[in-house]
Amino acid sequence: MLVRIDPESDAPLFAQIAASVRADAAAGRLRAGDRLPAARDIASALGVNVHTVLHAYQDLRDEGLVELRRGRGAVVTAQADALQHLHHDIQDLVARARAAGLSPDALAALVKEAGRAEPKEHR
């Protein structure tokens, strides 16, 4: 697993680390039961504080994507399979938005708004 960050980005490093893990899960590079590298190893490789990596892992735990197990570290949950199933839909949505001239930021804002909206009952 290769964690990617952009030191020039405005996004916090912990959020970038979490996003990288999420992307690997969505792309199928991480599967349920896989162990993530130790926080110390990632911190050392990226040149960041270990607490930054732990913050990312805690956010992923809160989302249900990983379980933090004493003695075993961070283990990917079945949520990774759900992300992988959504991956193709997301790629299709991005392609349609791009064809319509919609910026990635505008698409993200629309998705966030849709996620906040009350679910409508189907009749």
Short mmCIF file of C-alpha atoms in Angstrom, two decimals, residues 10-118:
data_model
loop_
_atom_site.label_atom_id
_atom_site.label_comp_id
_atom_site.label_asym_id
_atom_site.label_seq_id
_atom_site.Cartn_x
_atom_site.Cartn_y
_atom_site.Cartn_z
CA ASP A 10 -4.45 23.01 1.84
CA ALA A 11 -5.98 19.74 3.09
CA PRO A 12 -4.66 18.59 6.48
CA LEU A 13 -2.13 15.76 6.27
CA PHE A 14 -4.30 13.38 8.32
CA ALA A 15 -7.19 13.95 5.89
CA GLN A 16 -4.90 13.25 2.92
CA ILE A 17 -3.70 10.01 4.51
CA ALA A 18 -7.27 8.91 5.19
CA ALA A 19 -8.29 9.84 1.64
CA SER A 20 -5.41 7.78 0.25
CA VAL A 21 -6.50 4.72 2.22
CA ARG A 22 -10.12 5.28 1.15
CA ALA A 23 -9.05 5.51 -2.50
CA ASP A 24 -7.07 2.26 -2.23
CA ALA A 25 -10.13 0.55 -0.75
CA ALA A 26 -12.42 1.91 -3.47
CA ALA A 27 -10.00 0.78 -6.18
CA GLY A 28 -9.84 -2.73 -4.70
CA ARG A 29 -6.19 -2.45 -3.65
CA LEU A 30 -7.32 -2.96 -0.03
CA ARG A 31 -9.80 -5.66 0.94
CA ALA A 32 -11.59 -6.71 4.10
CA GLY A 33 -9.13 -8.30 6.51
CA ASP A 34 -6.05 -6.54 5.13
CA ARG A 35 -3.82 -4.93 7.73
CA LEU A 36 -2.69 -1.36 7.21
CA PRO A 37 0.95 -0.56 7.82
CA ALA A 38 1.90 0.46 11.35
CA ALA A 39 1.35 4.16 12.00
CA ARG A 40 5.03 4.53 12.84
CA ASP A 41 6.04 3.07 9.49
CA ILE A 42 3.79 5.41 7.52
CA ALA A 43 4.86 8.40 9.61
CA SER A 44 8.51 7.59 8.99
CA ALA A 45 8.02 7.05 5.26
CA LEU A 46 6.09 10.31 4.85
CA GLY A 47 8.13 12.38 7.28
CA VAL A 48 5.11 13.25 9.43
CA ASN A 49 4.28 12.89 13.10
CA VAL A 50 2.93 9.48 14.15
CA HIS A 51 -0.07 11.24 15.73
CA THR A 52 -1.00 12.56 12.27
CA VAL A 53 -1.25 8.99 10.98
CA LEU A 54 -3.13 7.88 14.10
CA HIS A 55 -5.61 10.72 13.56
CA ALA A 56 -6.21 9.44 10.02
CA TYR A 57 -6.65 5.88 11.28
CA GLN A 58 -9.11 7.07 13.94
CA ASP A 59 -11.15 8.92 11.31
CA LEU A 60 -11.22 5.77 9.19
CA ARG A 61 -12.31 3.81 12.26
CA ASP A 62 -15.10 6.31 12.90
CA GLU A 63 -16.25 5.83 9.29
CA GLY A 64 -16.25 2.06 9.77
CA LEU A 65 -13.55 1.41 7.17
CA VAL A 66 -10.99 0.06 9.64
CA GLU A 67 -10.98 -1.57 13.04
CA LEU A 68 -8.21 -0.64 15.42
CA ARG A 69 -7.19 -3.80 17.25
CA ARG A 70 -4.74 -3.84 20.10
CA GLY A 71 -1.74 -5.88 19.05
CA ARG A 72 -2.93 -6.25 15.44
CA GLY A 73 -3.08 -2.62 14.35
CA ALA A 74 -5.54 -1.25 11.82
CA VAL A 75 -7.50 -3.89 9.92
CA VAL A 76 -9.73 -3.12 6.92
CA THR A 77 -13.42 -3.97 7.42
CA ALA A 78 -16.08 -5.16 4.96
CA GLN A 79 -16.83 -1.47 4.33
CA ALA A 80 -14.00 -1.66 1.77
CA ASP A 81 -16.16 -3.96 -0.35
CA ALA A 82 -18.98 -1.40 -0.30
CA LEU A 83 -16.56 1.32 -1.42
CA GLN A 84 -15.32 -0.87 -4.25
CA HIS A 85 -18.91 -1.43 -5.44
CA LEU A 86 -19.42 2.36 -5.51
CA HIS A 87 -16.15 2.99 -7.33
CA HIS A 88 -17.56 2.40 -10.82
CA ASP A 89 -20.62 4.55 -10.11
CA ILE A 90 -18.34 7.33 -8.89
CA GLN A 91 -16.15 7.11 -11.98
CA ASP A 92 -19.24 7.29 -14.19
CA LEU A 93 -20.55 10.30 -12.28
CA VAL A 94 -17.20 12.09 -12.57
CA ALA A 95 -17.09 11.43 -16.32
CA ARG A 96 -20.65 12.74 -16.78
CA ALA A 97 -19.89 15.83 -14.68
CA ARG A 98 -16.70 16.48 -16.67
CA ALA A 99 -18.63 16.15 -19.95
CA ALA A 100 -21.16 18.68 -18.63
CA GLY A 101 -18.36 21.12 -17.79
CA LEU A 102 -18.79 20.80 -14.03
CA SER A 103 -15.67 21.36 -11.94
CA PRO A 104 -14.58 18.73 -9.39
CA ASP A 105 -15.30 21.22 -6.57
CA ALA A 106 -18.81 21.86 -7.87
CA LEU A 107 -19.46 18.13 -8.18
CA ALA A 108 -18.18 17.56 -4.64
CA ALA A 109 -20.47 20.32 -3.34
CA LEU A 110 -23.46 18.73 -5.08
CA VAL A 111 -22.64 15.31 -3.67
CA LYS A 112 -22.24 16.75 -0.16
CA GLU A 113 -25.58 18.53 -0.44
CA ALA A 114 -27.28 15.38 -1.69
CA GLY A 115 -25.81 13.49 1.27
CA ARG A 116 -27.30 16.01 3.70
CA ALA A 117 -30.76 15.97 2.11
CA GLU A 118 -33.57 14.00 3.70
#
